[in-house]
mmCIF file of C-alpha atoms in Angstrom:
data_model
loop_
_atom_site.group_PDB
_atom_site.id
_atom_site.type_symbol
_atom_site.label_atom_id
_atom_site.label_comp_id
_atom_site.label_asym_id
_atom_site.label_seq_id
_atom_site.Cartn_x
_atom_site.Cartn_y
_atom_site.Cartn_z
ATOM 1 C CA MET A 1 -0.009 -0.281 -0.141
ATOM 2 C CA TYR A 2 1.203 3.340 -0.917
ATOM 3 C CA ILE A 3 -0.321 6.472 0.992
ATOM 4 C CA TYR A 4 -0.654 9.943 -0.281
ATOM 5 C CA VAL A 5 -1.501 12.454 2.852
ATOM 6 C CA PRO A 6 -1.821 16.060 1.772
ATOM 7 C CA THR A 7 0.301 18.664 3.657
ATOM 8 C CA GLN A 8 -3.433 20.225 4.687
ATOM 9 C CA LYS A 9 -5.660 17.266 5.396
ATOM 10 C CA LEU A 10 -9.057 17.202 6.933
ATOM 11 C CA GLU A 11 -9.710 16.617 10.094
ATOM 12 C CA LYS A 12 -11.807 13.338 9.284
ATOM 13 C CA ALA A 13 -9.926 12.856 5.577
ATOM 14 C CA PRO A 14 -12.241 11.265 3.135
ATOM 15 C CA ILE A 15 -10.247 7.951 1.671
ATOM 16 C CA LEU A 16 -9.775 7.449 -2.041
ATOM 17 C CA VAL A 17 -8.545 3.937 -3.108
ATOM 18 C CA ALA A 18 -6.847 4.097 -6.599
ATOM 19 C CA ILE A 19 -6.518 0.713 -7.813
ATOM 20 C CA HIS A 20 -4.127 0.253 -10.556
ATOM 21 C CA TYR A 21 -4.757 -1.782 -14.000
ATOM 22 C CA CYS A 22 -3.682 -5.090 -15.169
ATOM 23 C CA ASN A 23 -0.203 -5.744 -14.798
ATOM 24 C CA GLY A 24 0.262 -2.133 -13.821
ATOM 25 C CA ASN A 25 1.414 -0.822 -9.902
ATOM 26 C CA ALA A 26 1.012 1.678 -7.760
ATOM 27 C CA GLN A 27 3.719 4.135 -8.556
ATOM 28 C CA ALA A 28 2.413 3.894 -12.683
ATOM 29 C CA TYR A 29 -1.347 4.633 -11.463
ATOM 30 C CA PHE A 30 -0.021 7.570 -9.836
ATOM 31 C CA THR A 31 0.914 9.272 -12.912
ATOM 32 C CA PHE A 32 -1.561 7.365 -14.912
ATOM 33 C CA ASN A 33 -2.651 9.482 -17.956
ATOM 34 C CA ASP A 34 -1.949 12.538 -16.112
ATOM 35 C CA ASN A 35 -4.362 12.034 -13.418
ATOM 36 C CA LYS A 36 -5.332 14.772 -10.855
ATOM 37 C CA TYR A 37 -5.968 12.864 -7.799
ATOM 38 C CA ALA A 38 -2.990 13.987 -5.768
ATOM 39 C CA THR A 39 -3.227 17.681 -6.674
ATOM 40 C CA LEU A 40 -7.089 17.521 -6.219
ATOM 41 C CA ALA A 41 -6.213 15.714 -2.846
ATOM 42 C CA ASP A 42 -3.894 18.759 -1.658
ATOM 43 C CA SER A 43 -6.508 21.199 -2.107
ATOM 44 C CA LYS A 44 -9.820 19.200 -1.123
ATOM 45 C CA GLY A 45 -7.948 17.300 2.001
ATOM 46 C CA TYR A 46 -8.588 13.617 1.145
ATOM 47 C CA ILE A 47 -6.241 10.774 1.340
ATOM 48 C CA ILE A 48 -5.507 8.526 -1.402
ATOM 49 C CA ILE A 49 -4.365 4.769 -0.850
ATOM 50 C CA TYR A 50 -2.453 3.291 -3.905
ATOM 51 C CA PRO A 51 -2.771 -0.689 -3.386
ATOM 52 C CA SER A 52 -0.011 -2.531 -5.437
ATOM 53 C CA ALA A 53 -0.802 -5.997 -6.203
ATOM 54 C CA PRO A 54 1.101 -8.201 -3.922
ATOM 55 C CA SER A 55 2.982 -11.168 -4.245
ATOM 56 C CA SER A 56 2.924 -13.165 -0.693
ATOM 57 C CA VAL A 57 0.108 -12.448 1.530
ATOM 58 C CA PHE A 58 -0.774 -14.832 4.416
ATOM 59 C CA ALA A 59 -3.787 -14.579 7.049
ATOM 60 C CA THR A 60 -4.189 -16.044 10.586
ATOM 61 C CA GLY A 61 -6.390 -15.653 12.922
ATOM 62 C CA THR A 62 -8.480 -17.314 15.956
ATOM 63 C CA GLY A 63 -11.870 -17.939 16.771
ATOM 64 C CA SER A 64 -13.637 -15.950 14.673
ATOM 65 C CA GLY A 65 -10.250 -14.678 13.423
ATOM 66 C CA ALA A 66 -9.807 -18.130 12.415
ATOM 67 C CA MET A 67 -13.311 -17.859 10.274
ATOM 68 C CA MET A 68 -12.382 -14.561 8.774
ATOM 69 C CA ALA A 69 -9.103 -16.374 7.647
ATOM 70 C CA ASN A 70 -10.816 -19.090 5.837
ATOM 71 C CA VAL A 71 -13.186 -16.651 4.401
ATOM 72 C CA LEU A 72 -10.301 -14.422 2.812
ATOM 73 C CA ALA A 73 -8.839 -17.798 1.457
ATOM 74 C CA GLY A 74 -12.280 -18.415 -0.185
ATOM 75 C CA ALA A 75 -13.218 -15.061 -1.276
ATOM 76 C CA PHE A 76 -10.154 -13.764 -2.098
ATOM 77 C CA PRO A 77 -7.537 -16.829 -3.652
ATOM 78 C CA ASP A 78 -5.551 -14.341 -6.104
ATOM 79 C CA ILE A 79 -4.589 -12.300 -2.964
ATOM 80 C CA PHE A 80 -3.335 -14.632 -0.768
ATOM 81 C CA LYS A 81 -1.147 -17.168 -0.464
ATOM 82 C CA ALA A 82 -1.761 -19.240 2.546
ATOM 83 C CA VAL A 83 -4.020 -19.213 5.528
ATOM 84 C CA THR A 84 -3.749 -20.504 9.575
ATOM 85 C CA ALA A 85 -7.241 -20.888 11.597
ATOM 86 C CA TYR A 86 -6.617 -21.657 15.209
ATOM 87 C CA CYS A 87 -9.788 -22.950 16.506
ATOM 88 C CA GLY A 88 -12.041 -21.767 13.844
ATOM 89 C CA VAL A 89 -15.102 -23.250 11.245
ATOM 90 C CA PRO A 90 -15.377 -24.043 7.808
ATOM 91 C CA ASP A 91 -15.615 -21.243 4.876
ATOM 92 C CA GLY A 92 -19.597 -20.091 5.158
ATOM 93 C CA CYS A 93 -20.459 -22.412 7.762
ATOM 94 C CA PHE A 94 -22.078 -19.321 9.513
ATOM 95 C CA TYR A 95 -23.965 -18.492 6.134
ATOM 96 C CA VAL A 96 -27.613 -18.937 7.142
ATOM 97 C CA SER A 97 -30.585 -18.404 5.506
ATOM 98 C CA THR A 98 -33.698 -16.168 7.053
ATOM 99 C CA ALA A 99 -37.117 -16.220 6.107
ATOM 100 C CA THR A 100 -37.572 -12.261 4.801
ATOM 101 C CA ALA A 101 -38.140 -12.027 1.682
ATOM 102 C CA GLY A 102 -36.531 -15.079 0.692
ATOM 103 C CA MET A 103 -32.947 -13.487 1.708
ATOM 104 C CA THR A 104 -29.621 -15.141 2.820
ATOM 105 C CA THR A 105 -27.387 -13.587 4.936
ATOM 106 C CA PRO A 106 -24.431 -14.322 7.282
ATOM 107 C CA GLY A 107 -25.293 -14.230 11.086
ATOM 108 C CA TRP A 108 -24.738 -16.337 14.196
ATOM 109 C CA ASN A 109 -25.468 -20.261 14.127
ATOM 110 C CA ASN A 110 -25.506 -22.305 16.774
ATOM 111 C CA ASP A 111 -25.578 -25.362 14.595
ATOM 112 C CA CYS A 112 -22.412 -24.523 13.405
ATOM 113 C CA ALA A 113 -20.674 -22.898 16.767
ATOM 114 C CA ASN A 114 -21.734 -26.575 18.389
ATOM 115 C CA GLY A 115 -20.261 -28.286 15.445
ATOM 116 C CA LYS A 116 -23.442 -29.484 14.160
ATOM 117 C CA VAL A 117 -23.292 -28.793 10.607
ATOM 118 C CA SER A 118 -22.068 -31.479 8.329
ATOM 119 C CA LYS A 119 -21.359 -31.500 4.697
ATOM 120 C CA THR A 120 -20.168 -33.560 1.829
ATOM 121 C CA SER A 121 -16.591 -32.385 1.100
ATOM 122 C CA GLN A 122 -17.636 -31.342 -2.776
ATOM 123 C CA ALA A 123 -20.896 -29.215 -0.831
ATOM 124 C CA TRP A 124 -18.055 -27.225 1.326
ATOM 125 C CA GLY A 125 -15.978 -26.917 -1.625
ATOM 126 C CA ASP A 126 -18.712 -25.852 -4.077
ATOM 127 C CA GLN A 127 -19.261 -22.966 -1.548
ATOM 128 C CA VAL A 128 -15.999 -21.522 -1.410
ATOM 129 C CA ARG A 129 -15.761 -21.450 -5.341
ATOM 130 C CA SER A 130 -19.011 -19.889 -5.023
ATOM 131 C CA TYR A 131 -17.936 -16.526 -3.913
ATOM 132 C CA PHE A 132 -15.753 -16.012 -6.962
ATOM 133 C CA PRO A 133 -16.954 -17.408 -9.959
ATOM 134 C CA GLY A 134 -15.002 -18.095 -13.029
ATOM 135 C CA TYR A 135 -11.664 -18.235 -10.956
ATOM 136 C CA ASN A 136 -9.533 -21.002 -12.276
ATOM 137 C CA GLY A 137 -6.430 -20.216 -10.264
ATOM 138 C CA SER A 138 -4.683 -21.890 -7.355
ATOM 139 C CA TYR A 139 -6.419 -21.389 -3.547
ATOM 140 C CA PRO A 140 -3.869 -20.551 -0.782
ATOM 141 C CA LYS A 141 -2.338 -23.060 1.391
ATOM 142 C CA VAL A 142 -4.279 -24.188 4.286
ATOM 143 C CA MET A 143 -3.119 -24.795 8.066
ATOM 144 C CA ILE A 144 -6.123 -26.241 10.650
ATOM 145 C CA TRP A 145 -5.915 -25.867 14.137
ATOM 146 C CA HIS A 146 -8.382 -26.886 16.462
ATOM 147 C CA GLY A 147 -8.510 -28.213 20.424
ATOM 148 C CA THR A 148 -10.424 -31.462 21.259
ATOM 149 C CA ALA A 149 -12.115 -29.535 24.079
ATOM 150 C CA ASP A 150 -13.553 -26.648 22.108
ATOM 151 C CA ASN A 151 -16.782 -25.796 24.036
ATOM 152 C CA VAL A 152 -17.148 -22.483 21.472
ATOM 153 C CA LEU A 153 -17.056 -23.580 18.110
ATOM 154 C CA GLY A 154 -17.249 -27.587 18.626
ATOM 155 C CA TYR A 155 -14.426 -29.787 17.854
ATOM 156 C CA PRO A 156 -16.212 -31.383 14.815
ATOM 157 C CA ASN A 157 -15.939 -28.092 12.822
ATOM 158 C CA TYR A 158 -11.809 -29.459 12.408
ATOM 159 C CA ALA A 159 -13.181 -32.440 10.312
ATOM 160 C CA GLU A 160 -15.309 -30.364 8.229
ATOM 161 C CA ALA A 161 -12.625 -27.453 7.631
ATOM 162 C CA LEU A 162 -10.305 -30.189 6.355
ATOM 163 C CA LYS A 163 -12.931 -32.138 4.129
ATOM 164 C CA GLN A 164 -13.401 -28.289 2.681
ATOM 165 C CA TRP A 165 -9.989 -27.508 1.638
ATOM 166 C CA SER A 166 -8.918 -31.459 0.888
ATOM 167 C CA TYR A 167 -11.627 -30.725 -2.040
ATOM 168 C CA ILE A 168 -10.666 -27.070 -2.892
ATOM 169 C CA HIS A 169 -6.820 -28.738 -3.233
ATOM 170 C CA ASN A 170 -8.159 -31.734 -4.592
ATOM 171 C CA VAL A 171 -5.905 -33.628 -2.386
ATOM 172 C CA THR A 172 -6.901 -37.173 0.397
ATOM 173 C CA PHE A 173 -5.750 -37.771 3.850
ATOM 174 C CA THR A 174 -2.265 -39.078 3.577
ATOM 175 C CA LYS A 175 -1.403 -39.844 7.103
ATOM 176 C CA THR A 176 -1.169 -38.538 10.763
ATOM 177 C CA VAL A 177 1.904 -37.992 12.914
ATOM 178 C CA THR A 178 1.401 -38.247 17.112
ATOM 179 C CA ASN A 179 2.561 -35.554 19.294
ATOM 180 C CA THR A 180 3.763 -33.058 16.988
ATOM 181 C CA PRO A 181 4.623 -30.163 17.241
ATOM 182 C CA ASP A 182 3.774 -30.914 20.926
ATOM 183 C CA SER A 183 2.925 -33.897 23.403
ATOM 184 C CA GLY A 184 -0.907 -34.700 23.119
ATOM 185 C CA TYR A 185 -1.061 -33.011 19.468
ATOM 186 C CA THR A 186 -1.802 -35.386 16.015
ATOM 187 C CA LYS A 187 -0.704 -33.719 12.859
ATOM 188 C CA SER A 188 -2.778 -34.945 9.945
ATOM 189 C CA ILE A 189 -1.437 -34.624 6.310
ATOM 190 C CA TYR A 190 -2.876 -34.206 3.187
ATOM 191 C CA GLY A 191 -1.944 -35.188 -0.167
ATOM 192 C CA ASP A 192 2.582 -34.178 0.145
ATOM 193 C CA GLY A 193 1.203 -31.727 3.011
ATOM 194 C CA THR A 194 2.347 -28.557 0.911
ATOM 195 C CA LYS A 195 -1.601 -27.654 0.368
ATOM 196 C CA LEU A 196 -3.356 -28.828 3.352
ATOM 197 C CA ILE A 197 -2.174 -29.888 7.225
ATOM 198 C CA GLY A 198 -4.203 -30.103 10.522
ATOM 199 C CA PHE A 199 -3.379 -30.282 13.908
ATOM 200 C CA SER A 200 -5.703 -31.403 16.507
ATOM 201 C CA ALA A 201 -4.836 -30.619 20.246
ATOM 202 C CA GLN A 202 -5.741 -33.419 22.679
ATOM 203 C CA GLY A 203 -7.774 -31.617 25.775
ATOM 204 C CA VAL A 204 -7.122 -28.255 24.916
ATOM 205 C CA GLY A 205 -10.355 -25.723 24.552
ATOM 206 C CA HIS A 206 -10.795 -22.771 22.699
ATOM 207 C CA ASN A 207 -7.518 -21.351 23.115
ATOM 208 C CA VAL A 208 -4.959 -23.662 21.116
ATOM 209 C CA PRO A 209 -1.620 -21.938 21.492
ATOM 210 C CA ILE A 210 -0.628 -19.799 18.139
ATOM 211 C CA HIS A 211 2.440 -21.797 16.876
ATOM 212 C CA GLU A 212 4.480 -19.025 15.387
ATOM 213 C CA SER A 213 7.652 -20.934 14.189
ATOM 214 C CA VAL A 214 5.899 -23.474 12.460
ATOM 215 C CA GLU A 215 3.173 -21.201 10.437
ATOM 216 C CA LEU A 216 5.994 -19.495 9.266
ATOM 217 C CA GLU A 217 7.871 -22.411 8.071
ATOM 218 C CA TYR A 218 4.374 -23.784 6.610
ATOM 219 C CA TYR A 219 4.643 -20.266 4.785
ATOM 220 C CA GLY A 220 7.991 -20.702 3.559
ATOM 221 C CA LEU A 221 9.311 -17.437 5.398
#
């Protein structure tokens, strides 16, 4: 992100996000077609943000943050390279139907939270792909963590999330490795382990510790 802040900006400055064209970048768009965004910002007091297409963006989160990490992986596969979700739910699990005018809106879903929502791998995967119709590129690699004693977002969500991303990545379960990376943890490997892995933490609740070094190694950082 490149940000242009005028010398005299408004106290509650509006923000203009200027998004570059295909194969372009933020710097090129700053002067594209001799545009006057910056000049006008100096006189009108707004801020401009120029995003430049990133090459390696990663997301990680716990609980509702894990839900969002899964959503980002599904909705923006062209932006994110890898995601890690601690104690979350499958992408789209909280999407519930309402009786109002036949609308479908996101909201709290007790069945999902309690681990009672189960779908086939394809059904979960089709839900992910529905967010970006026509997208034929690759999806982010995914790492899932969940505690067996989670009483906030039920443990069955762990298996459902693995089903979902195994379908997206077209990989099947290969093997488990016990006591990895810590005692009581079980690592589940899908395919060759480069696109999807999971960690089940025996007896751990909705507070699986963050394993930064494991994440970063998986990201290749």
